[in-house]
XYZ file of C-alpha atoms in Angstrom:
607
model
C 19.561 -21.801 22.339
C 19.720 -20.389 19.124
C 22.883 -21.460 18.006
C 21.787 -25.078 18.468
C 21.017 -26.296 15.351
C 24.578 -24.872 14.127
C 25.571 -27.860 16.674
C 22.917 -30.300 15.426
C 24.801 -30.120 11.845
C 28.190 -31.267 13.391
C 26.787 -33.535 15.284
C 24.972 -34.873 12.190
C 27.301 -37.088 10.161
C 28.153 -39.538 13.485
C 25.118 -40.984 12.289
C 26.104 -42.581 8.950
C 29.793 -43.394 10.266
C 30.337 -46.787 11.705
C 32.000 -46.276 15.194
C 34.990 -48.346 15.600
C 35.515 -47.640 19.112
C 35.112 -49.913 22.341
C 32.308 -49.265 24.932
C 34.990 -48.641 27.377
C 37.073 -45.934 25.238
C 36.576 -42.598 27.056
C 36.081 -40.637 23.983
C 32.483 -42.242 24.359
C 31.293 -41.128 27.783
C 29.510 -42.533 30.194
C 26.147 -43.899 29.007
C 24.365 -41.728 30.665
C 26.157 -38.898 29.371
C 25.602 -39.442 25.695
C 21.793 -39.380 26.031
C 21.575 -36.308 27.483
C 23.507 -34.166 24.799
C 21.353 -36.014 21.957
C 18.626 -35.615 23.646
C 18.852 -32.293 24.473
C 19.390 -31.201 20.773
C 16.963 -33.545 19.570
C 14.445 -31.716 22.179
C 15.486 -28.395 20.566
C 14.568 -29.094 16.757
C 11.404 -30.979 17.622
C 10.343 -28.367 19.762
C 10.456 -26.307 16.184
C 8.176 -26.685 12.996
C 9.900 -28.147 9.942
C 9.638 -25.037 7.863
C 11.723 -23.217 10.992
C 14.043 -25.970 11.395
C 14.602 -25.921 7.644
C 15.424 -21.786 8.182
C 17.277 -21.885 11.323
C 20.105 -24.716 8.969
C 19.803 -21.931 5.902
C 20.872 -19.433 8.214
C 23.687 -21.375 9.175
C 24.401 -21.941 5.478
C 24.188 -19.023 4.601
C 26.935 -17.339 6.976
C 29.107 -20.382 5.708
C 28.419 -19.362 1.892
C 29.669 -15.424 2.836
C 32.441 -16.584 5.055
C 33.612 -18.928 2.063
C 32.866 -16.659 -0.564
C 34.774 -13.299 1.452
C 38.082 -15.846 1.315
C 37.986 -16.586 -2.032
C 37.092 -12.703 -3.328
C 39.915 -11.588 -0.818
C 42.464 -14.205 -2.454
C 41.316 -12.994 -5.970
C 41.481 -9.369 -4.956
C 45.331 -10.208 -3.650
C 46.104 -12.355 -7.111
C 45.347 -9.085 -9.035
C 47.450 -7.127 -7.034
C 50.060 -9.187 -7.554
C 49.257 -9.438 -11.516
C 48.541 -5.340 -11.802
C 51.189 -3.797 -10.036
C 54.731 -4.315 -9.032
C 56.477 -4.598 -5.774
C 55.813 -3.392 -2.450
C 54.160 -5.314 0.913
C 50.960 -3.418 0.547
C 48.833 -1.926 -2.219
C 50.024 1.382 -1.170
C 53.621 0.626 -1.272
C 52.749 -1.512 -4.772
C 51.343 2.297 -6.011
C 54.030 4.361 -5.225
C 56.687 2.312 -6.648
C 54.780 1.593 -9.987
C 55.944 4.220 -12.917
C 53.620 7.211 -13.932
C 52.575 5.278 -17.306
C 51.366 2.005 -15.333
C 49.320 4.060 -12.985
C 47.717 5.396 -15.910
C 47.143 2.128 -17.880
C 46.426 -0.473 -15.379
C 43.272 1.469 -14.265
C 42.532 1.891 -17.732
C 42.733 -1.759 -18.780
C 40.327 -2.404 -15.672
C 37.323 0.505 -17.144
C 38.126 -1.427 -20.280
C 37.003 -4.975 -18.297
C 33.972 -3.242 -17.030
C 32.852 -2.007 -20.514
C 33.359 -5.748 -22.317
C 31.604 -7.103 -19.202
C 28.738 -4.737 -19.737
C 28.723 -5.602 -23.568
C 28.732 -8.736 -22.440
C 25.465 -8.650 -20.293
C 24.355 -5.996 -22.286
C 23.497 -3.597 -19.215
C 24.849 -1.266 -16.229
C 26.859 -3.005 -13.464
C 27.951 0.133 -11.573
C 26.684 1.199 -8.491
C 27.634 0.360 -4.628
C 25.323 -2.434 -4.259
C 23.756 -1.779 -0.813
C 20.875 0.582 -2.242
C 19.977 -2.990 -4.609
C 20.141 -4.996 -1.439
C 17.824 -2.702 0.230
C 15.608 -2.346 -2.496
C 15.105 -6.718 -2.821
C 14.517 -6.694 0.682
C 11.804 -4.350 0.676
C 10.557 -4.261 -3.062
C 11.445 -7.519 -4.683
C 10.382 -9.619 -2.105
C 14.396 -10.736 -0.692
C 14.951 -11.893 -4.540
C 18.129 -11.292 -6.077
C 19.746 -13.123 -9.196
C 22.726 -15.429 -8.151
C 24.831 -15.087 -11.531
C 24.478 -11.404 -12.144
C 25.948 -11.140 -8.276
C 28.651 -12.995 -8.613
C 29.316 -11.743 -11.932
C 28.874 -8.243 -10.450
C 31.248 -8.933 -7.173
C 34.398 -10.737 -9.702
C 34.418 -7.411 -11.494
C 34.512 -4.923 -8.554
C 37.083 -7.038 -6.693
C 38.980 -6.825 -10.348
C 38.557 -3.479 -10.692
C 39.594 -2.377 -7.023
C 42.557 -4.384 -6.952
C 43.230 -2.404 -10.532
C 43.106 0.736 -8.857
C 39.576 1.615 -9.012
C 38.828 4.255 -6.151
C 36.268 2.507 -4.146
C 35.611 -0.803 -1.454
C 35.932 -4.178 -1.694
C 33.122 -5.078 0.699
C 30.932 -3.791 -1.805
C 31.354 -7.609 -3.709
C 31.435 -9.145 -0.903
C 28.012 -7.657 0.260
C 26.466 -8.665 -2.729
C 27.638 -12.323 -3.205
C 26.494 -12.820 0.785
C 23.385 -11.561 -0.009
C 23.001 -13.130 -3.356
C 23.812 -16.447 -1.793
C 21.026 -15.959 0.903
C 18.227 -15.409 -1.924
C 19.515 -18.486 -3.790
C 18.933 -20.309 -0.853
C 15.497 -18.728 0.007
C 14.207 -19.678 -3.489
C 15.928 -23.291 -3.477
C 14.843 -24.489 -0.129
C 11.017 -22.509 -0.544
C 10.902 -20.861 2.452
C 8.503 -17.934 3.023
C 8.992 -14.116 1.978
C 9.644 -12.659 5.020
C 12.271 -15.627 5.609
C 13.889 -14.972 2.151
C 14.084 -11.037 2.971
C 16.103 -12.032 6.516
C 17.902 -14.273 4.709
C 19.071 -11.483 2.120
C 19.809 -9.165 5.623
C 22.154 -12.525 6.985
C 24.035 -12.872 3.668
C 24.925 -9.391 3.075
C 25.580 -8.681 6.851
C 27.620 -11.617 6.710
C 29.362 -10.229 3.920
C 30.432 -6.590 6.252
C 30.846 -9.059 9.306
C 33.824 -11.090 7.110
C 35.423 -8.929 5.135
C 36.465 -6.673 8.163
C 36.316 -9.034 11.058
C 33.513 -7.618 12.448
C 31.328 -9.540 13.480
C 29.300 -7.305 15.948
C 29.173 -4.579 13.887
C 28.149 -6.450 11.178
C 25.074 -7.474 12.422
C 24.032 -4.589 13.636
C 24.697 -3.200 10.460
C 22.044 -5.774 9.159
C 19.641 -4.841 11.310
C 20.211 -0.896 11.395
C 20.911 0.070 8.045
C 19.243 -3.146 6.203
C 16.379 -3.951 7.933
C 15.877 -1.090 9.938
C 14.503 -2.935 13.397
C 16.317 -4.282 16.529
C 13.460 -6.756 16.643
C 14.643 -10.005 18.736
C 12.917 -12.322 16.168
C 15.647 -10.275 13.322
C 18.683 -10.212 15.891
C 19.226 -13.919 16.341
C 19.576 -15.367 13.045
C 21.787 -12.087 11.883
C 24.331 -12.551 14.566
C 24.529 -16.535 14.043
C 25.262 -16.078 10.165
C 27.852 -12.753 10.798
C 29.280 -14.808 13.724
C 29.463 -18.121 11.260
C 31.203 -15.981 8.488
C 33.607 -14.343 10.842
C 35.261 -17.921 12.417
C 35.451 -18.737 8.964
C 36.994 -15.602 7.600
C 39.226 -15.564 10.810
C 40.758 -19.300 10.164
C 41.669 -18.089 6.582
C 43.007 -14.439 7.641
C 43.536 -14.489 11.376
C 41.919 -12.982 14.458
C 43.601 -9.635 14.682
C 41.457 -6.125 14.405
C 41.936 -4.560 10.396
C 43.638 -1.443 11.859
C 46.542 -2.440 14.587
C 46.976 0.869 16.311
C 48.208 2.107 19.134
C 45.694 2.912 22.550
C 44.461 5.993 22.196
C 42.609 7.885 24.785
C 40.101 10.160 24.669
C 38.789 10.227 28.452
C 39.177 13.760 29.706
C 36.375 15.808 29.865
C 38.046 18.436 27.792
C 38.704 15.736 25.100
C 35.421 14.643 24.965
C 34.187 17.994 24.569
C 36.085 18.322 21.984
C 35.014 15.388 19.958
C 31.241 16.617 20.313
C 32.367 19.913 18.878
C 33.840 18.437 15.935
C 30.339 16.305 15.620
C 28.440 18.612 13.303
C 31.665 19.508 11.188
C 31.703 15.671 10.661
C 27.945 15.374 10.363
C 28.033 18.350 7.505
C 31.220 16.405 5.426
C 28.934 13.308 5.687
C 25.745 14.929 4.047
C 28.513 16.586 1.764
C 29.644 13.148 0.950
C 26.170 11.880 0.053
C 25.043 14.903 -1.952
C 28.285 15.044 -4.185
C 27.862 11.478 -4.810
C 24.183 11.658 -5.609
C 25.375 15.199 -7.952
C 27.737 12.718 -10.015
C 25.516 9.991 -10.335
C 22.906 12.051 -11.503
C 25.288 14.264 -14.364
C 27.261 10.781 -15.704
C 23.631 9.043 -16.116
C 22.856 12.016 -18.217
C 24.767 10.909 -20.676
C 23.088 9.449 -23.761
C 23.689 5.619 -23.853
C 26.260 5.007 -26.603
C 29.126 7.219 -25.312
C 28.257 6.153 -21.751
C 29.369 2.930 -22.439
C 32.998 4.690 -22.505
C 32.386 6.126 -19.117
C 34.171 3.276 -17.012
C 37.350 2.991 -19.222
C 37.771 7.478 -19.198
C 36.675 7.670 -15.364
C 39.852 4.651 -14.768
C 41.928 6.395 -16.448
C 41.419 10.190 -15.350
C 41.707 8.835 -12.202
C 45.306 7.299 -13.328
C 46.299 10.721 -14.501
C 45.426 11.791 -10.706
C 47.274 9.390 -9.232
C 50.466 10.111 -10.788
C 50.658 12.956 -7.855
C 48.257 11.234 -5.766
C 48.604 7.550 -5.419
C 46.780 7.432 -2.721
C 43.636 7.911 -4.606
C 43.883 4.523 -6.472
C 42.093 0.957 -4.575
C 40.357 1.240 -1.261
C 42.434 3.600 0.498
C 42.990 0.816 3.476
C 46.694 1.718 3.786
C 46.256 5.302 3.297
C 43.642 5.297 6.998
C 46.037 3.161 8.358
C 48.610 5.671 8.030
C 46.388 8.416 9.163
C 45.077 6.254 12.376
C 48.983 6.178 13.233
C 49.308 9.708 12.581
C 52.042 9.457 9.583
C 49.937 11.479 7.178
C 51.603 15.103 6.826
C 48.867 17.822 7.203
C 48.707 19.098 3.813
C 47.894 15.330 2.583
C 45.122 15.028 5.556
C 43.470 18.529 4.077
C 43.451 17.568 0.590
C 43.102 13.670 -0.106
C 39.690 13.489 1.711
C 38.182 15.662 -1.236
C 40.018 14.100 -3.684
C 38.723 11.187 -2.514
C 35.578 11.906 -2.562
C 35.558 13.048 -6.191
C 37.652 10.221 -7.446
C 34.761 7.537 -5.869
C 31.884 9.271 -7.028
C 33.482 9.327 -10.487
C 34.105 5.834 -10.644
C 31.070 4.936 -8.848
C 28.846 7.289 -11.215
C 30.551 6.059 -14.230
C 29.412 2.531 -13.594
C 32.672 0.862 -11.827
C 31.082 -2.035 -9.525
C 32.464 -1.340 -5.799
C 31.471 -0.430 -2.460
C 31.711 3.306 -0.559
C 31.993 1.680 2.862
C 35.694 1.729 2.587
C 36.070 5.370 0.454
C 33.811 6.772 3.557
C 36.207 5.425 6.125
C 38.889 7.120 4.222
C 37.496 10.524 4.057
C 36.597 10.358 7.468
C 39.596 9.439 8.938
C 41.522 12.013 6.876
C 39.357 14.291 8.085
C 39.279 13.830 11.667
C 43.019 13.394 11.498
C 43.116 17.178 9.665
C 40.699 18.457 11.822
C 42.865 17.025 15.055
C 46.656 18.252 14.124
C 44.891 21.639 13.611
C 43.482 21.772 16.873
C 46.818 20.239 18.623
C 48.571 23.231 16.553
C 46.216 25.852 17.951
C 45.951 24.249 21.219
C 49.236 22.600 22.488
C 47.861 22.033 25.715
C 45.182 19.271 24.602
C 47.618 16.576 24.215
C 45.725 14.496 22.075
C 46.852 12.555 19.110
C 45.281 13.610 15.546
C 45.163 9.176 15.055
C 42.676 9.844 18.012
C 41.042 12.198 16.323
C 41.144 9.773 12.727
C 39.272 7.581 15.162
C 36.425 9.934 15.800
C 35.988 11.224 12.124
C 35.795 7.794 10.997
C 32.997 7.180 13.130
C 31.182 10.363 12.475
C 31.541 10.305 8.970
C 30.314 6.352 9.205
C 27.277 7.512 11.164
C 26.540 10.822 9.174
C 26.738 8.860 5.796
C 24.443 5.727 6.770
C 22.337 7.399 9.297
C 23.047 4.512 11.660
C 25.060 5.691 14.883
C 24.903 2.577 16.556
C 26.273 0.223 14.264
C 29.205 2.529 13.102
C 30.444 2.763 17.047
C 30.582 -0.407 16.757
C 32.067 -1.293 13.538
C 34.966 1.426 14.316
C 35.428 -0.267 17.674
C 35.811 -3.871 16.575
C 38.190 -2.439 13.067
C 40.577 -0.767 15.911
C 39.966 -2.611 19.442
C 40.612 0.864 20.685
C 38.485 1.436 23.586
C 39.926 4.344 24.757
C 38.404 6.733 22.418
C 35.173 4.981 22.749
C 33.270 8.134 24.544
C 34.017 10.728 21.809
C 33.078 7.940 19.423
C 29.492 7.467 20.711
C 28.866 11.390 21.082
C 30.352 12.034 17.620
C 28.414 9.340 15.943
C 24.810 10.272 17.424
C 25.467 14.209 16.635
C 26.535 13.472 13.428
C 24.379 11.371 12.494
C 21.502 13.606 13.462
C 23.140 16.638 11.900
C 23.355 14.597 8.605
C 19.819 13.438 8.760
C 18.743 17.274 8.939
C 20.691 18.186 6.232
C 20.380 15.362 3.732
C 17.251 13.077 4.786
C 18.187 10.285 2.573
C 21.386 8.298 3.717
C 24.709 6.981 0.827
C 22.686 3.857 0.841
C 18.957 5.260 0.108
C 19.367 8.238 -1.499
C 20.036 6.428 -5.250
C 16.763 4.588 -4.334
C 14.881 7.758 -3.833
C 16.299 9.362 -6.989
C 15.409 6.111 -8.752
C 11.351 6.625 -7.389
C 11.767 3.267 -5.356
C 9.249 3.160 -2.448
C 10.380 1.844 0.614
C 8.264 1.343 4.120
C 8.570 4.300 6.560
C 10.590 3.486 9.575
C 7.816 3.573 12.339
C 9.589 6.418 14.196
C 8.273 8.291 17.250
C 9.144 11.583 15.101
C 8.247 10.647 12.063
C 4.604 9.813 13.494
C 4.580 13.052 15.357
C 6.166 15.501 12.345
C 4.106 13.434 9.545
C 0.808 15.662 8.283
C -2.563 13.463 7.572
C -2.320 14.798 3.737
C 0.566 11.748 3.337
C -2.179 9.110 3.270
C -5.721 10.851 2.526
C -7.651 9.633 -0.272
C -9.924 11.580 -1.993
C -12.525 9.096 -2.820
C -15.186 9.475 -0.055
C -18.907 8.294 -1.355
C -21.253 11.100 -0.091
C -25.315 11.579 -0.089
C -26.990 14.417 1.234
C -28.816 14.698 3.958
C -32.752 14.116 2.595
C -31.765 11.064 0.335
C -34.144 8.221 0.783
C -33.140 5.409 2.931
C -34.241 3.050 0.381
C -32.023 4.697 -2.619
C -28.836 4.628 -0.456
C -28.995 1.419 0.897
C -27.558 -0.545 -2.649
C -24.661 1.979 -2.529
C -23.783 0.828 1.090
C -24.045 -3.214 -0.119
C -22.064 -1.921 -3.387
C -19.518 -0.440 -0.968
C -15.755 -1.834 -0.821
C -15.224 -3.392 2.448
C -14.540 -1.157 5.330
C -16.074 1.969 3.141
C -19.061 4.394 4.611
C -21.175 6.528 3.146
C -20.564 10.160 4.583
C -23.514 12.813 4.968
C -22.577 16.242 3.682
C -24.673 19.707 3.445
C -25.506 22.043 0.559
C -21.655 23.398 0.793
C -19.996 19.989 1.519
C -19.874 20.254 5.514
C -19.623 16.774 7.125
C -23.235 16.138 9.089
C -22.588 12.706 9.433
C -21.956 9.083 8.916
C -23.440 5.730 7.245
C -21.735 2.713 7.988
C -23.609 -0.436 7.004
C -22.690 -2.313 10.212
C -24.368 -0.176 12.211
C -27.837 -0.038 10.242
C -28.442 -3.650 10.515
C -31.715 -3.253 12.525
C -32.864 -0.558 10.285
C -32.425 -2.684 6.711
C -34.164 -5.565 8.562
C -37.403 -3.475 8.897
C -39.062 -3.172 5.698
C -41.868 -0.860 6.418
C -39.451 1.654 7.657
C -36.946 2.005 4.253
C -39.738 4.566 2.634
C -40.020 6.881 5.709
C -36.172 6.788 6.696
C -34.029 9.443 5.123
C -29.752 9.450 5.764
C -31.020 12.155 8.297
C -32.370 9.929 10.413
C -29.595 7.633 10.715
C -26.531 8.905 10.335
C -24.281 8.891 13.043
C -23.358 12.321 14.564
C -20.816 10.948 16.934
C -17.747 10.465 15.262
C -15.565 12.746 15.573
C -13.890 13.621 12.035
C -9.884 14.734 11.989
C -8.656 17.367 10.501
C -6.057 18.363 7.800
C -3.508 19.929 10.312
C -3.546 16.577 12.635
C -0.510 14.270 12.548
C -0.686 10.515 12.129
C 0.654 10.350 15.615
C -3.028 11.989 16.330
C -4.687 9.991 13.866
C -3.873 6.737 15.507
C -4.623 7.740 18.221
C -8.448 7.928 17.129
C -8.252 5.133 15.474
C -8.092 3.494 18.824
C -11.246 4.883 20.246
C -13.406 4.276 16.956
C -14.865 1.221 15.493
C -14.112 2.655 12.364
C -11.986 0.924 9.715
C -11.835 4.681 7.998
C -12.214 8.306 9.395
C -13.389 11.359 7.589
C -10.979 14.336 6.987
C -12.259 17.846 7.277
C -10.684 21.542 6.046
C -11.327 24.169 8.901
C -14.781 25.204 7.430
C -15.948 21.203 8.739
C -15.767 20.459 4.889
C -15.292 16.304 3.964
C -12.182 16.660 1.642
C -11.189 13.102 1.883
C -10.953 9.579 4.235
C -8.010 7.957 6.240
C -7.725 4.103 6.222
C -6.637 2.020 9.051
C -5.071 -0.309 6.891
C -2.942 2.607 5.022
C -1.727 4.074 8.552
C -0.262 0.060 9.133
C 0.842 -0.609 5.740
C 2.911 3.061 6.074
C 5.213 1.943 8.679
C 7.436 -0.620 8.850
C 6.775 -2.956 11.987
């Protein structure tokens, strides 16, 4: 049902077209045949208000803009590769057979694009991209500017294809997501529309550029918008599935990585893959922290010679790749050796590092790209290293270290973004190897959690976090449980004491914010009681009483207050047996140190 109105749109134009053919051609149907499919669609969008109608087409659109725009950055990222570099099938193969000096320069030249184009808008373009998807999402309301992102994407595809050492789905990301805001703010849909849109676009984006298409949805709704909610899952998968046919018609259906079929399946092999879990899980929050260590020493740097950053991180990486050309572009061909195990060892134990150090310098020095892609890479390396060293020691295993490639891919996807189940499945769909699919799912979820322990901020919102951007809790079981009541007390409780006239407190209740009481403390600031305004009714009503009534007499003694050691898990919990719209925090000597709002525990999380 909810790919419907995807249907409606080609069924749309036989409307205007004059039909030339004869009641009795068969392409017509029977008469009674017609009806029913117009009907039946016709049914479907009348069934749904204008303003979802309207969204349900934009979502459509929107997959149709990524699919379109993933083509066209693919074809430009191919036109500079044929431009940069000389020879060879592959990019790889194109390195490798350029000379020493043009590894050097053309990198150069491309740091030297990056600084004119930041002249040019006269600020930073660097950066993966995903943390400033998340961040419109959640803070700006789904709004991103259109130009800047396309601007933003042409450069990074430039700049990979001249040998910068990071992804190209990073400009694809950003121009699927870009597109989706465009269209929010065009078309005037609501917020929390524009925000899903942003999710579709950039999803999209992932779902095209690697033929994808489950992954990249789930990708959307783990690492984007953080919820599996049915409401967020259908028009995700109709815009990634939209981009993908497209994407597929211009590039063909076959997985990125053609490999052979591995299998994983004995116990012993499985077991092995978990043990290799928190190994992967550490080099994930290694990944994350030495990237965040970078980013944090380049942006040091005062802002004139900063601009010069891009052009001397291009070409110290050129220098590099003289002995290491693997290091230069996204590393695709480089995995793809390592997934068919053609990578000698020594290569598998040192490019992942140098890798790593060659992204986070571009990245830090302000080189648009993605770290999807320089992730994959270290992880595969990785797993592959990690694999021929256990085939060496153990002969009897019988495993392949491309298997193995497999499995540190995944775990390294998973420890990086915090999001096991989408990087099963975007690992599964890049290989179509379901064979190693077991280790895969145990790797991912142990190295993901042994990641989260060590690093609690994942590649995408750690720069966010260093930046002092807020974003909504995830409404976790654990979080709830391990989260003290100190994260949302406020300190501003109005308190009397316990002899105060009725008739002086009652204009501070009617001057009281809604959903504010008045608390009743002792001589050393115990909590006796409570006011709330609500429940006094009767009392105001009777004038006679106001001059004999002190906060004594009325407070109520029933509430029970919570304490500073309770979690919110506990805290909502009492909210659900009080009237209350806030409840009184006490220390351990029953002192009121503060209040806990209703409205702050359901703003906290995000539902």
């Amino acid at each position: 049902m909810r790919a419907r109105p995807a249907r409606a749109l080609d069924q749309a134009p036989t409307v205007f077209r004059r039909d030339t053919r004869t009641p009795d051609d068969p392409a017509n149907g029977t008469a009674a045949e017609q009806p029913v499919f117009y009907r039946s669609v016709r049914e479907f969008l009348g069934q749904l208000p204008g303003v979802a109608q309207r969204f349900w087409l934009l979502v459509v659109a929107t997959g149709v803009i990524s699919g379109l725009g993933a083509v066209a950055l693919l074809e430009l990222l191919a036109l500079v590769k044929r431009l940069a570099w000389d020879g060879g099938p592959t990019f790889l193969a194109a390195f490798q057979h350029a000379s020493p000096a043009r590894r050097v320069i053309v990198p150069t030249l491309g740091g030297l694009l990056v600084l004119l184009a930041m002249l040019g808008v006269k600020r930073r373009l660097g950066g993966h991209g995903t943390s400033g998807i998340i961040e419109a999402i959640w803070v700006h309301q789904g709004r991103l500017q259109l130009g800047r992102a396309l601007l933003r994407g042409a450069l990074a595809i430039v700049s990979v294809g001249m040998g910068a050492s990071l992804g190209r789905e990073g400009a694809l990301l950003q121009t699927g997501a870009a597109a989706g805001s465009w269209l929010a703010d065009r078309f005037g849909v609501t917020r929390r529309q524009a925000r899903l849109l942003v999710a579709c676009g950039a999803a999209s984006g992932l779902a095209a550029a690697y033929n994808v298409p489950i992954g990249g949805a789930l990708f959307g709704l783990e690492v984007l918008l953080g919820s599996f909610a049915l409401e967020l899952f259908g028009p995700v998968v109709v815009s990634c599935v939209t981009a993908t046919i497209i994407a597929r018609i211009a590039q063909g259906p076959s997985p990125s990585y053609v490999i052979p079929a591995y299998e994983l399946m004995r116990p012993r092999e499985v077991l092995v893959g978990l043990l290799l879990a928190p190994v992967l899980g550490l080099a994930a929050a290694v990944f994350v922290k030495v990237m965040g260590w970078v980013e944090v020493q380049l942006y040091r740097v005062k802002p004139g010679p900063a601009r010069l950053l891009p052009p001397l991180a291009m070409a110290l990486l050129g220098l590099v790749a003289v002995r290491f050309p693997d290091l230069l572009g996204n590393g695709y061909d480089t995995v793809k050796s390592a997934l068919l195990g053609e990578v000698p060892l020594a290569l598998l134990l040192a490019l992942p590092f140098l890798k790593l150090a060659a992204s986070a310098l571009c990245a830090g020095a302000g080189v648009p790209g993605g770290l999807f892609t320089p992730s994959l890479f270290y992880g595969a390396l990785l797993g592959g290293g990690l694999g021929e060293l256990l085939q060496r020691a153990f002969p009897s295993l019988h495993a392949a270290p491309g298997a193995f490639a497999l499995v540190g891919m995944a775990g390294v996807l998973a420890g990086t973004t915090h999001a096991a189940v989408s990087a099963v499945l975007i690992i599964f769909e890049l290989t179509g190897d379901y064979g190693v699919i077991l280790p895969l799912m145990l790797s991912s979820a142990v190295a993901a959690a042994t990641s989260r322990a060590i690093e609690p901020d994942s590649l995408y919102t750690a720069p966010l976090q260093r930046r002092g951007v807020k974003l909504p809790e995830l409404p976790r079981p654990e979080w709830l449980r391990a989260t003290p009541v100190s994260a949302l007390l406020s300190r501003d409780a109005e308190r009397c004491g316990p002899e105060t006239p009725f008739r002086t407190l009652l204009p501070r209740l009617l001057a009281l914010p809604p959903g504010h009481d008045l608390y009743v403390v002792g001589p050393g600031g115990e909590l006796l009681g409570i006011l709330a305004l609500d429940a006094l009714k009767g009392t105001i009503s009777d004038e006679a009483l106001l001059s004999m009534i002190v906060a004594a007499d009325v407070m109520d003694e029933g509430a029970a207050p919570i304490t500073s050691h309770m979690t919110l898990a506990e805290v909502a919990a009492r909210f659900a047996e009080a009237d209350l719209e806030r409840l009184p925090v006490v220390d351990d000597q029953h002192r009121l140190i503060g209040t806990v709002s209703k409205r702050d525990l359901l703003k906290h999380g995000r539902f």
